[in-house]
Structures are given as C-alpha cells and as structure tokens.
mmCIF file of N, CA and C in Angstrom:
data_model
loop_
_atom_site.group_PDB
_atom_site.id
_atom_site.type_symbol
_atom_site.label_atom_id
_atom_site.label_comp_id
_atom_site.label_asym_id
_atom_site.label_seq_id
_atom_site.Cartn_x
_atom_site.Cartn_y
_atom_site.Cartn_z
ATOM 1 N N UNK A 476 71.644 176.696 160.786
ATOM 2 C CA UNK A 476 72.971 176.154 160.989
ATOM 3 C C UNK A 476 72.996 174.736 160.405
ATOM 4 N N UNK A 477 74.012 174.440 159.605
ATOM 5 C CA UNK A 477 74.085 173.153 158.933
ATOM 6 C C UNK A 477 74.792 172.096 159.767
ATOM 7 N N UNK A 478 74.725 170.890 159.258
ATOM 8 C CA UNK A 478 75.361 169.763 159.944
ATOM 9 C C UNK A 478 76.875 169.925 160.010
ATOM 10 N N UNK A 479 77.462 170.580 159.011
ATOM 11 C CA UNK A 479 78.917 170.726 158.989
ATOM 12 C C UNK A 479 79.421 171.582 160.142
ATOM 13 N N UNK A 480 78.552 172.343 160.794
ATOM 14 C CA UNK A 480 78.937 173.142 161.954
ATOM 15 C C UNK A 480 78.628 172.390 163.242
ATOM 16 N N UNK A 481 77.533 171.655 163.273
ATOM 17 C CA UNK A 481 77.120 170.968 164.492
ATOM 18 C C UNK A 481 78.044 169.803 164.864
ATOM 19 N N UNK A 482 78.582 169.129 163.876
ATOM 20 C CA UNK A 482 79.428 167.964 164.170
ATOM 21 C C UNK A 482 80.697 168.357 164.928
ATOM 22 N N UNK A 483 81.476 169.358 164.474
ATOM 23 C CA UNK A 483 82.662 169.733 165.263
ATOM 24 C C UNK A 483 82.316 170.285 166.638
ATOM 25 N N UNK A 484 81.224 171.055 166.720
ATOM 26 C CA UNK A 484 80.824 171.593 168.021
ATOM 27 C C UNK A 484 80.479 170.461 168.974
ATOM 28 N N UNK A 485 79.722 169.490 168.496
ATOM 29 C CA UNK A 485 79.359 168.337 169.320
ATOM 30 C C UNK A 485 80.589 167.547 169.740
ATOM 31 N N UNK A 486 81.535 167.372 168.815
ATOM 32 C CA UNK A 486 82.743 166.626 169.129
ATOM 33 C C UNK A 486 83.539 167.316 170.240
ATOM 34 N N UNK A 487 83.742 168.633 170.121
ATOM 35 C CA UNK A 487 84.506 169.347 171.136
ATOM 36 C C UNK A 487 83.763 169.382 172.477
ATOM 37 N N UNK A 488 82.443 169.489 172.446
ATOM 38 C CA UNK A 488 81.677 169.459 173.694
ATOM 39 C C UNK A 488 81.793 168.087 174.365
ATOM 40 N N UNK A 489 81.770 167.032 173.575
ATOM 41 C CA UNK A 489 81.905 165.680 174.115
ATOM 42 C C UNK A 489 83.287 165.479 174.732
ATOM 43 N N UNK A 490 84.330 165.921 174.040
ATOM 44 C CA UNK A 490 85.688 165.805 174.581
ATOM 45 C C UNK A 490 85.813 166.616 175.871
ATOM 46 N N UNK A 491 85.264 167.830 175.880
ATOM 47 C CA UNK A 491 85.300 168.652 177.097
ATOM 48 C C UNK A 491 84.526 168.015 178.235
ATOM 49 N N UNK A 492 83.393 167.400 177.930
ATOM 50 C CA UNK A 492 82.608 166.733 178.967
ATOM 51 C C UNK A 492 83.336 165.545 179.566
ATOM 52 N N UNK A 493 83.984 164.765 178.730
ATOM 53 C CA UNK A 493 84.752 163.614 179.233
ATOM 54 C C UNK A 493 85.908 164.091 180.098
ATOM 55 N N UNK A 494 86.605 165.136 179.651
ATOM 56 C CA UNK A 494 87.731 165.656 180.412
ATOM 57 C C UNK A 494 87.255 166.229 181.756
ATOM 58 N N UNK A 495 86.154 166.965 181.734
ATOM 59 C CA UNK A 495 85.609 167.520 182.976
ATOM 60 C C UNK A 495 85.153 166.438 183.931
ATOM 61 N N UNK A 496 84.520 165.392 183.406
ATOM 62 C CA UNK A 496 84.087 164.278 184.248
ATOM 63 C C UNK A 496 85.277 163.577 184.882
ATOM 64 N N UNK A 497 86.372 163.420 184.117
ATOM 65 C CA UNK A 497 87.580 162.796 184.650
ATOM 66 C C UNK A 497 88.162 163.634 185.785
ATOM 67 N N UNK A 498 88.244 164.943 185.589
ATOM 68 C CA UNK A 498 88.770 165.813 186.642
ATOM 69 C C UNK A 498 87.876 165.794 187.881
ATOM 70 N N UNK A 499 86.576 165.822 187.691
ATOM 71 C CA UNK A 499 85.645 165.800 188.817
ATOM 72 C C UNK A 499 85.765 164.495 189.606
ATOM 73 N N UNK A 500 85.882 163.377 188.902
ATOM 74 C CA UNK A 500 86.012 162.089 189.567
ATOM 75 C C UNK A 500 87.316 162.010 190.353
ATOM 76 N N UNK A 501 88.402 162.497 189.770
ATOM 77 C CA UNK A 501 89.693 162.489 190.460
ATOM 78 C C UNK A 501 89.643 163.367 191.716
ATOM 79 N N UNK A 502 88.988 164.522 191.599
ATOM 80 C CA UNK A 502 88.858 165.421 192.745
ATOM 81 C C UNK A 502 88.063 164.740 193.872
ATOM 82 N N UNK A 503 86.956 164.082 193.513
ATOM 83 C CA UNK A 503 86.147 163.393 194.529
ATOM 84 C C UNK A 503 86.929 162.271 195.206
ATOM 85 N N UNK A 504 87.730 161.539 194.446
ATOM 86 C CA UNK A 504 88.547 160.471 195.035
ATOM 87 C C UNK A 504 89.534 161.047 196.038
ATOM 88 N N UNK A 505 90.191 162.120 195.655
ATOM 89 C CA UNK A 505 91.190 162.722 196.540
ATOM 90 C C UNK A 505 90.540 163.290 197.796
ATOM 91 N N UNK A 506 89.382 163.913 197.657
ATOM 92 C CA UNK A 506 88.699 164.445 198.832
ATOM 93 C C UNK A 506 88.274 163.321 199.778
ATOM 94 N N UNK A 507 87.832 162.199 199.212
ATOM 95 C CA UNK A 507 87.460 161.048 200.040
ATOM 96 C C UNK A 507 88.676 160.499 200.776
ATOM 97 N N UNK A 508 89.829 160.450 200.100
ATOM 98 C CA UNK A 508 91.046 159.968 200.761
ATOM 99 C C UNK A 508 91.466 160.900 201.886
ATOM 100 N N UNK A 509 91.324 162.192 201.677
ATOM 101 C CA UNK A 509 91.681 163.149 202.727
ATOM 102 C C UNK A 509 90.738 162.982 203.916
ATOM 103 N N UNK A 510 89.450 162.784 203.645
ATOM 104 C CA UNK A 510 88.487 162.586 204.729
ATOM 105 C C UNK A 510 88.780 161.319 205.513
ATOM 106 N N UNK A 511 89.266 160.289 204.838
ATOM 107 C CA UNK A 511 89.576 159.025 205.513
ATOM 108 C C UNK A 511 90.889 159.098 206.277
ATOM 109 N N UNK A 512 91.686 160.141 206.042
ATOM 110 C CA UNK A 512 92.926 160.322 206.784
ATOM 111 C C UNK A 512 94.118 159.597 206.190
ATOM 112 N N UNK A 513 94.110 159.351 204.893
ATOM 113 C CA UNK A 513 95.264 158.707 204.270
ATOM 114 C C UNK A 513 96.422 159.685 204.182
ATOM 115 N N UNK A 514 97.636 159.165 204.341
ATOM 116 C CA UNK A 514 98.834 159.986 204.256
ATOM 117 C C UNK A 514 99.180 160.233 202.787
ATOM 118 N N UNK A 515 99.955 161.279 202.519
ATOM 119 C CA UNK A 515 100.356 161.547 201.130
ATOM 120 C C UNK A 515 101.124 160.388 200.488
ATOM 121 N N UNK A 516 101.908 159.644 201.295
ATOM 122 C CA UNK A 516 102.643 158.499 200.759
ATOM 123 C C UNK A 516 101.677 157.405 200.297
ATOM 124 N N UNK A 517 100.606 157.201 201.069
ATOM 125 C CA UNK A 517 99.605 156.207 200.688
ATOM 126 C C UNK A 517 98.892 156.625 199.410
ATOM 127 N N UNK A 518 98.600 157.926 199.316
ATOM 128 C CA UNK A 518 97.926 158.424 198.117
ATOM 129 C C UNK A 518 98.835 158.282 196.899
ATOM 130 N N UNK A 519 100.124 158.560 197.089
ATOM 131 C CA UNK A 519 101.066 158.444 195.982
ATOM 132 C C UNK A 519 101.167 156.995 195.526
ATOM 133 N N UNK A 520 101.178 156.076 196.468
ATOM 134 C CA UNK A 520 101.263 154.653 196.122
ATOM 135 C C UNK A 520 100.024 154.211 195.348
ATOM 136 N N UNK A 521 98.873 154.791 195.662
ATOM 137 C CA UNK A 521 97.656 154.434 194.945
ATOM 138 C C UNK A 521 97.678 154.914 193.504
ATOM 139 N N UNK A 522 98.315 156.066 193.260
ATOM 140 C CA UNK A 522 98.293 156.640 191.920
ATOM 141 C C UNK A 522 99.500 156.264 191.072
ATOM 142 N N UNK A 523 100.492 155.601 191.662
ATOM 143 C CA UNK A 523 101.641 155.187 190.857
ATOM 144 C C UNK A 523 101.206 154.126 189.869
ATOM 145 N N UNK A 524 101.669 154.271 188.678
ATOM 146 C CA UNK A 524 101.354 153.273 187.656
ATOM 147 C C UNK A 524 102.311 152.109 187.812
ATOM 148 N N UNK A 525 101.751 150.930 187.687
ATOM 149 C CA UNK A 525 102.585 149.737 187.767
ATOM 150 C C UNK A 525 103.509 149.713 186.553
ATOM 151 N N UNK A 526 104.781 149.472 186.822
ATOM 152 C CA UNK A 526 105.726 149.415 185.716
ATOM 153 C C UNK A 526 105.488 148.135 184.923
ATOM 154 N N UNK A 527 105.616 148.262 183.649
ATOM 155 C CA UNK A 527 105.390 147.137 182.754
ATOM 156 C C UNK A 527 106.583 146.210 182.843
ATOM 157 N N UNK A 528 106.339 144.993 183.275
ATOM 158 C CA UNK A 528 107.410 144.010 183.383
ATOM 159 C C UNK A 528 107.472 143.232 182.072
ATOM 160 N N UNK A 529 108.574 143.379 181.400
ATOM 161 C CA UNK A 529 108.734 142.735 180.103
ATOM 162 C C UNK A 529 109.427 141.402 180.297
ATOM 163 N N UNK A 530 108.802 140.375 179.784
ATOM 164 C CA UNK A 530 109.392 139.049 179.831
ATOM 165 C C UNK A 530 110.380 138.934 178.683
ATOM 166 N N UNK A 531 111.664 138.683 178.962
ATOM 167 C CA UNK A 531 112.635 138.623 177.870
ATOM 168 C C UNK A 531 112.369 137.468 176.905
ATOM 169 N N UNK A 532 111.684 136.428 177.359
ATOM 170 C CA UNK A 532 111.394 135.309 176.482
ATOM 171 C C UNK A 532 110.202 135.578 175.563
ATOM 172 N N UNK A 533 109.453 136.652 175.829
ATOM 173 C CA UNK A 533 108.298 136.970 175.005
ATOM 174 C C UNK A 533 108.710 137.309 173.571
ATOM 175 N N UNK A 534 109.780 138.058 173.424
ATOM 176 C CA UNK A 534 110.261 138.390 172.081
ATOM 177 C C UNK A 534 110.708 137.139 171.340
ATOM 178 N N UNK A 535 111.344 136.241 172.062
ATOM 179 C CA UNK A 535 111.769 134.989 171.439
ATOM 180 C C UNK A 535 110.561 134.190 170.965
ATOM 181 N N UNK A 536 109.526 134.151 171.792
ATOM 182 C CA UNK A 536 108.323 133.402 171.423
ATOM 183 C C UNK A 536 107.718 133.952 170.138
ATOM 184 N N UNK A 537 107.521 135.265 170.083
ATOM 185 C CA UNK A 537 106.906 135.854 168.894
ATOM 186 C C UNK A 537 107.814 135.715 167.680
ATOM 187 N N UNK A 538 109.125 135.791 167.896
ATOM 188 C CA UNK A 538 110.047 135.599 166.789
ATOM 189 C C UNK A 538 109.963 134.192 166.227
ATOM 190 N N UNK A 539 109.881 133.214 167.109
ATOM 191 C CA UNK A 539 109.781 131.824 166.651
ATOM 192 C C UNK A 539 108.467 131.578 165.919
ATOM 193 N N UNK A 540 107.395 132.188 166.403
ATOM 194 C CA UNK A 540 106.093 132.020 165.740
ATOM 195 C C UNK A 540 106.132 132.636 164.348
ATOM 196 N N UNK A 541 106.614 133.874 164.243
ATOM 197 C CA UNK A 541 106.616 134.548 162.943
ATOM 198 C C UNK A 541 107.558 133.867 161.944
ATOM 199 N N UNK A 542 108.707 133.401 162.413
ATOM 200 C CA UNK A 542 109.623 132.696 161.512
ATOM 201 C C UNK A 542 108.983 131.409 161.020
ATOM 202 N N UNK A 543 108.354 130.665 161.920
ATOM 203 C CA UNK A 543 107.747 129.405 161.500
ATOM 204 C C UNK A 543 106.550 129.636 160.569
ATOM 205 N N UNK A 544 105.777 130.676 160.800
ATOM 206 C CA UNK A 544 104.662 130.992 159.901
ATOM 207 C C UNK A 544 105.195 131.460 158.547
ATOM 208 N N UNK A 545 106.278 132.210 158.541
ATOM 209 C CA UNK A 545 106.898 132.628 157.288
ATOM 210 C C UNK A 545 107.433 131.450 156.498
ATOM 211 N N UNK A 546 108.071 130.515 157.194
ATOM 212 C CA UNK A 546 108.550 129.302 156.526
ATOM 213 C C UNK A 546 107.375 128.516 155.970
ATOM 214 N N UNK A 547 106.269 128.473 156.710
ATOM 215 C CA UNK A 547 105.074 127.768 156.229
ATOM 216 C C UNK A 547 104.542 128.418 154.953
ATOM 217 N N UNK A 548 104.554 129.739 154.900
ATOM 218 C CA UNK A 548 104.092 130.425 153.689
ATOM 219 C C UNK A 548 104.999 130.115 152.513
ATOM 220 N N UNK A 549 106.305 130.100 152.756
ATOM 221 C CA UNK A 549 107.245 129.764 151.680
ATOM 222 C C UNK A 549 107.049 128.331 151.189
ATOM 223 N N UNK A 550 106.861 127.402 152.110
ATOM 224 C CA UNK A 550 106.615 126.008 151.726
ATOM 225 C C UNK A 550 105.314 125.909 150.933
ATOM 226 N N UNK A 551 104.286 126.636 151.379
ATOM 227 C CA UNK A 551 103.014 126.635 150.668
ATOM 228 C C UNK A 551 103.153 127.166 149.254
ATOM 229 N N UNK A 552 103.914 128.251 149.092
ATOM 230 C CA UNK A 552 104.138 128.803 147.753
ATOM 231 C C UNK A 552 104.892 127.808 146.867
ATOM 232 N N UNK A 553 105.894 127.161 147.444
ATOM 233 C CA UNK A 553 106.675 126.172 146.688
ATOM 234 C C UNK A 553 105.786 125.008 146.245
ATOM 235 N N UNK A 554 104.975 124.491 147.173
ATOM 236 C CA UNK A 554 104.095 123.366 146.827
ATOM 237 C C UNK A 554 103.051 123.769 145.787
ATOM 238 N N UNK A 555 102.544 124.983 145.914
ATOM 239 C CA UNK A 555 101.528 125.453 144.968
ATOM 240 C C UNK A 555 102.123 125.642 143.565
ATOM 241 N N UNK A 556 103.351 126.172 143.507
ATOM 242 C CA UNK A 556 103.966 126.461 142.208
ATOM 243 C C UNK A 556 104.483 125.201 141.514
ATOM 244 N N UNK A 557 105.079 124.308 142.276
ATOM 245 C CA UNK A 557 105.739 123.162 141.661
ATOM 246 C C UNK A 557 104.888 121.896 141.604
ATOM 247 N N UNK A 558 104.037 121.700 142.581
ATOM 248 C CA UNK A 558 103.255 120.462 142.643
ATOM 249 C C UNK A 558 101.758 120.716 142.463
ATOM 250 N N UNK A 559 101.390 121.958 142.166
ATOM 251 C CA UNK A 559 99.997 122.348 141.892
ATOM 252 C C UNK A 559 99.041 121.946 143.020
ATOM 253 N N UNK A 560 99.522 122.131 144.235
ATOM 254 C CA UNK A 560 98.696 121.870 145.416
ATOM 255 C C UNK A 560 97.731 123.047 145.574
ATOM 256 N N UNK A 561 96.531 122.777 146.040
ATOM 257 C CA UNK A 561 95.507 123.811 146.210
ATOM 258 C C UNK A 561 95.996 124.888 147.183
ATOM 259 N N UNK A 562 95.508 126.127 147.008
ATOM 260 C CA UNK A 562 95.917 127.237 147.874
ATOM 261 C C UNK A 562 95.426 127.090 149.306
ATOM 262 N N UNK A 563 94.523 126.171 149.532
ATOM 263 C CA UNK A 563 94.032 125.936 150.885
ATOM 264 C C UNK A 563 95.084 125.372 151.816
ATOM 265 N N UNK A 564 96.242 125.033 151.281
ATOM 266 C CA UNK A 564 97.319 124.490 152.106
ATOM 267 C C UNK A 564 97.972 125.574 152.959
ATOM 268 N N UNK A 565 97.867 126.853 152.541
ATOM 269 C CA UNK A 565 98.522 127.936 153.280
ATOM 270 C C UNK A 565 98.076 128.015 154.741
ATOM 271 N N UNK A 566 96.775 128.133 155.022
ATOM 272 C CA UNK A 566 96.373 128.234 156.431
ATOM 273 C C UNK A 566 96.740 126.992 157.243
ATOM 274 N N UNK A 567 96.630 125.831 156.608
ATOM 275 C CA UNK A 567 96.954 124.594 157.327
ATOM 276 C C UNK A 567 98.437 124.555 157.686
ATOM 277 N N UNK A 568 99.295 124.881 156.746
ATOM 278 C CA UNK A 568 100.733 124.883 157.023
ATOM 279 C C UNK A 568 101.101 125.944 158.053
ATOM 280 N N UNK A 569 100.463 127.128 157.955
ATOM 281 C CA UNK A 569 100.772 128.191 158.917
ATOM 282 C C UNK A 569 100.364 127.789 160.325
ATOM 283 N N UNK A 570 99.198 127.161 160.452
ATOM 284 C CA UNK A 570 98.759 126.711 161.776
ATOM 285 C C UNK A 570 99.674 125.605 162.289
ATOM 286 N N UNK A 571 100.030 124.672 161.405
ATOM 287 C CA UNK A 571 100.884 123.555 161.808
ATOM 288 C C UNK A 571 102.261 124.036 162.244
ATOM 289 N N UNK A 572 102.919 124.821 161.409
ATOM 290 C CA UNK A 572 104.267 125.266 161.761
ATOM 291 C C UNK A 572 104.248 126.336 162.862
ATOM 292 N N UNK A 573 103.171 127.109 162.972
ATOM 293 C CA UNK A 573 103.048 128.030 164.109
ATOM 294 C C UNK A 573 102.978 127.259 165.416
ATOM 295 N N UNK A 574 102.226 126.146 165.407
ATOM 296 C CA UNK A 574 102.170 125.277 166.587
ATOM 297 C C UNK A 574 103.508 124.643 166.889
ATOM 298 N N UNK A 575 104.215 124.236 165.851
ATOM 299 C CA UNK A 575 105.558 123.670 166.050
ATOM 300 C C UNK A 575 106.478 124.722 166.658
ATOM 301 N N UNK A 576 106.352 125.970 166.209
ATOM 302 C CA UNK A 576 107.148 127.051 166.788
ATOM 303 C C UNK A 576 106.831 127.266 168.259
ATOM 304 N N UNK A 577 105.562 127.177 168.628
ATOM 305 C CA UNK A 577 105.188 127.319 170.048
ATOM 306 C C UNK A 577 105.715 126.167 170.886
ATOM 307 N N UNK A 578 105.645 124.950 170.336
ATOM 308 C CA UNK A 578 106.179 123.793 171.069
ATOM 309 C C UNK A 578 107.685 123.921 171.235
ATOM 310 N N UNK A 579 108.379 124.346 170.186
ATOM 311 C CA UNK A 579 109.829 124.545 170.280
ATOM 312 C C UNK A 579 110.145 125.622 171.318
ATOM 313 N N UNK A 580 109.350 126.687 171.346
ATOM 314 C CA UNK A 580 109.564 127.725 172.353
ATOM 315 C C UNK A 580 109.356 127.175 173.752
ATOM 316 N N UNK A 581 108.318 126.373 173.939
ATOM 317 C CA UNK A 581 108.054 125.798 175.257
ATOM 318 C C UNK A 581 109.233 124.945 175.716
ATOM 319 N N UNK A 582 109.751 124.113 174.819
ATOM 320 C CA UNK A 582 110.897 123.264 175.177
ATOM 321 C C UNK A 582 112.117 124.106 175.518
ATOM 322 N N UNK A 583 112.372 125.140 174.738
ATOM 323 C CA UNK A 583 113.518 126.011 174.989
ATOM 324 C C UNK A 583 113.334 126.778 176.295
ATOM 325 N N UNK A 584 112.142 127.348 176.501
ATOM 326 C CA UNK A 584 111.894 128.163 177.683
ATOM 327 C C UNK A 584 111.941 127.318 178.951
ATOM 328 N N UNK A 585 111.417 126.096 178.895
ATOM 329 C CA UNK A 585 111.450 125.252 180.097
ATOM 330 C C UNK A 585 112.875 124.890 180.477
ATOM 331 N N UNK A 586 113.746 124.665 179.484
ATOM 332 C CA UNK A 586 115.166 124.404 179.781
ATOM 333 C C UNK A 586 115.826 125.642 180.349
ATOM 334 N N UNK A 587 115.477 126.797 179.788
ATOM 335 C CA UNK A 587 116.089 128.063 180.226
ATOM 336 C C UNK A 587 115.677 128.410 181.660
ATOM 337 N N UNK A 588 114.420 128.148 182.022
ATOM 338 C CA UNK A 588 113.949 128.480 183.360
ATOM 339 C C UNK A 588 114.471 127.517 184.405
ATOM 340 N N UNK A 589 114.779 126.270 184.013
ATOM 341 C CA UNK A 589 115.293 125.295 184.970
ATOM 342 C C UNK A 589 116.742 125.579 185.327
ATOM 343 N N UNK A 590 117.485 126.156 184.398
ATOM 344 C CA UNK A 590 118.898 126.406 184.698
ATOM 345 C C UNK A 590 119.139 127.773 185.282
#
C-alpha cells in the first residue's frame, strides 16, 4: 500500500478520533452535571454561547486607522515621485499617521462617551 492511500486514511481517522473524543467529553460533562443534581435550566445556561457584543465605535476606529494609513501611503508615493525621497518613508508615514488616526479616534470617542 502506497503513501497516497495512507494519507487520506490517516486524515479521516484523525478527524473521526477528534470528533469521538469531543462527543465522549461532552457526554462525561453532562453525566457529571446530572450526578451533581443540576437542573436543566442550569445546564442550558452553561452551554449557551455568549452573544458577541459589538462596539459601534470599533468600526469607526478601524476606518480612521485605514484611512490615515492610506493617506500616508499616498503622501509617501507623492514624496517619492516628486522629491525623490527614499522608499523607507512609507513605513514611517504609515506608523505616524496611523497613530494620529488612533489619537483622533480617542478624542472623538471620549467626547461621544461623555455625552
């Protein structure tokens, strides 16, 4: 039997083993909860996934960062093309204007949270 047959067999056995281990672990947890006398409501609360709370200002923050980094890239291209500045200016400008974008976001967000 060649390697081209053993690799898929091993992969499917590994996936099956992980899935079986997950089911076995879940079964043991539930049996332990039943032995401890937990109510179904308590068990349901344990297994509920926490809802993802989205911060509405998070999108604004990332938008400000990406816009400022994009502006930095444009400024870098302009300086490189017209004033023959070294290409090493790109990372410096991106870091500088990315930081300015974060500071601007902080100022905006602090005003927004106070009101």
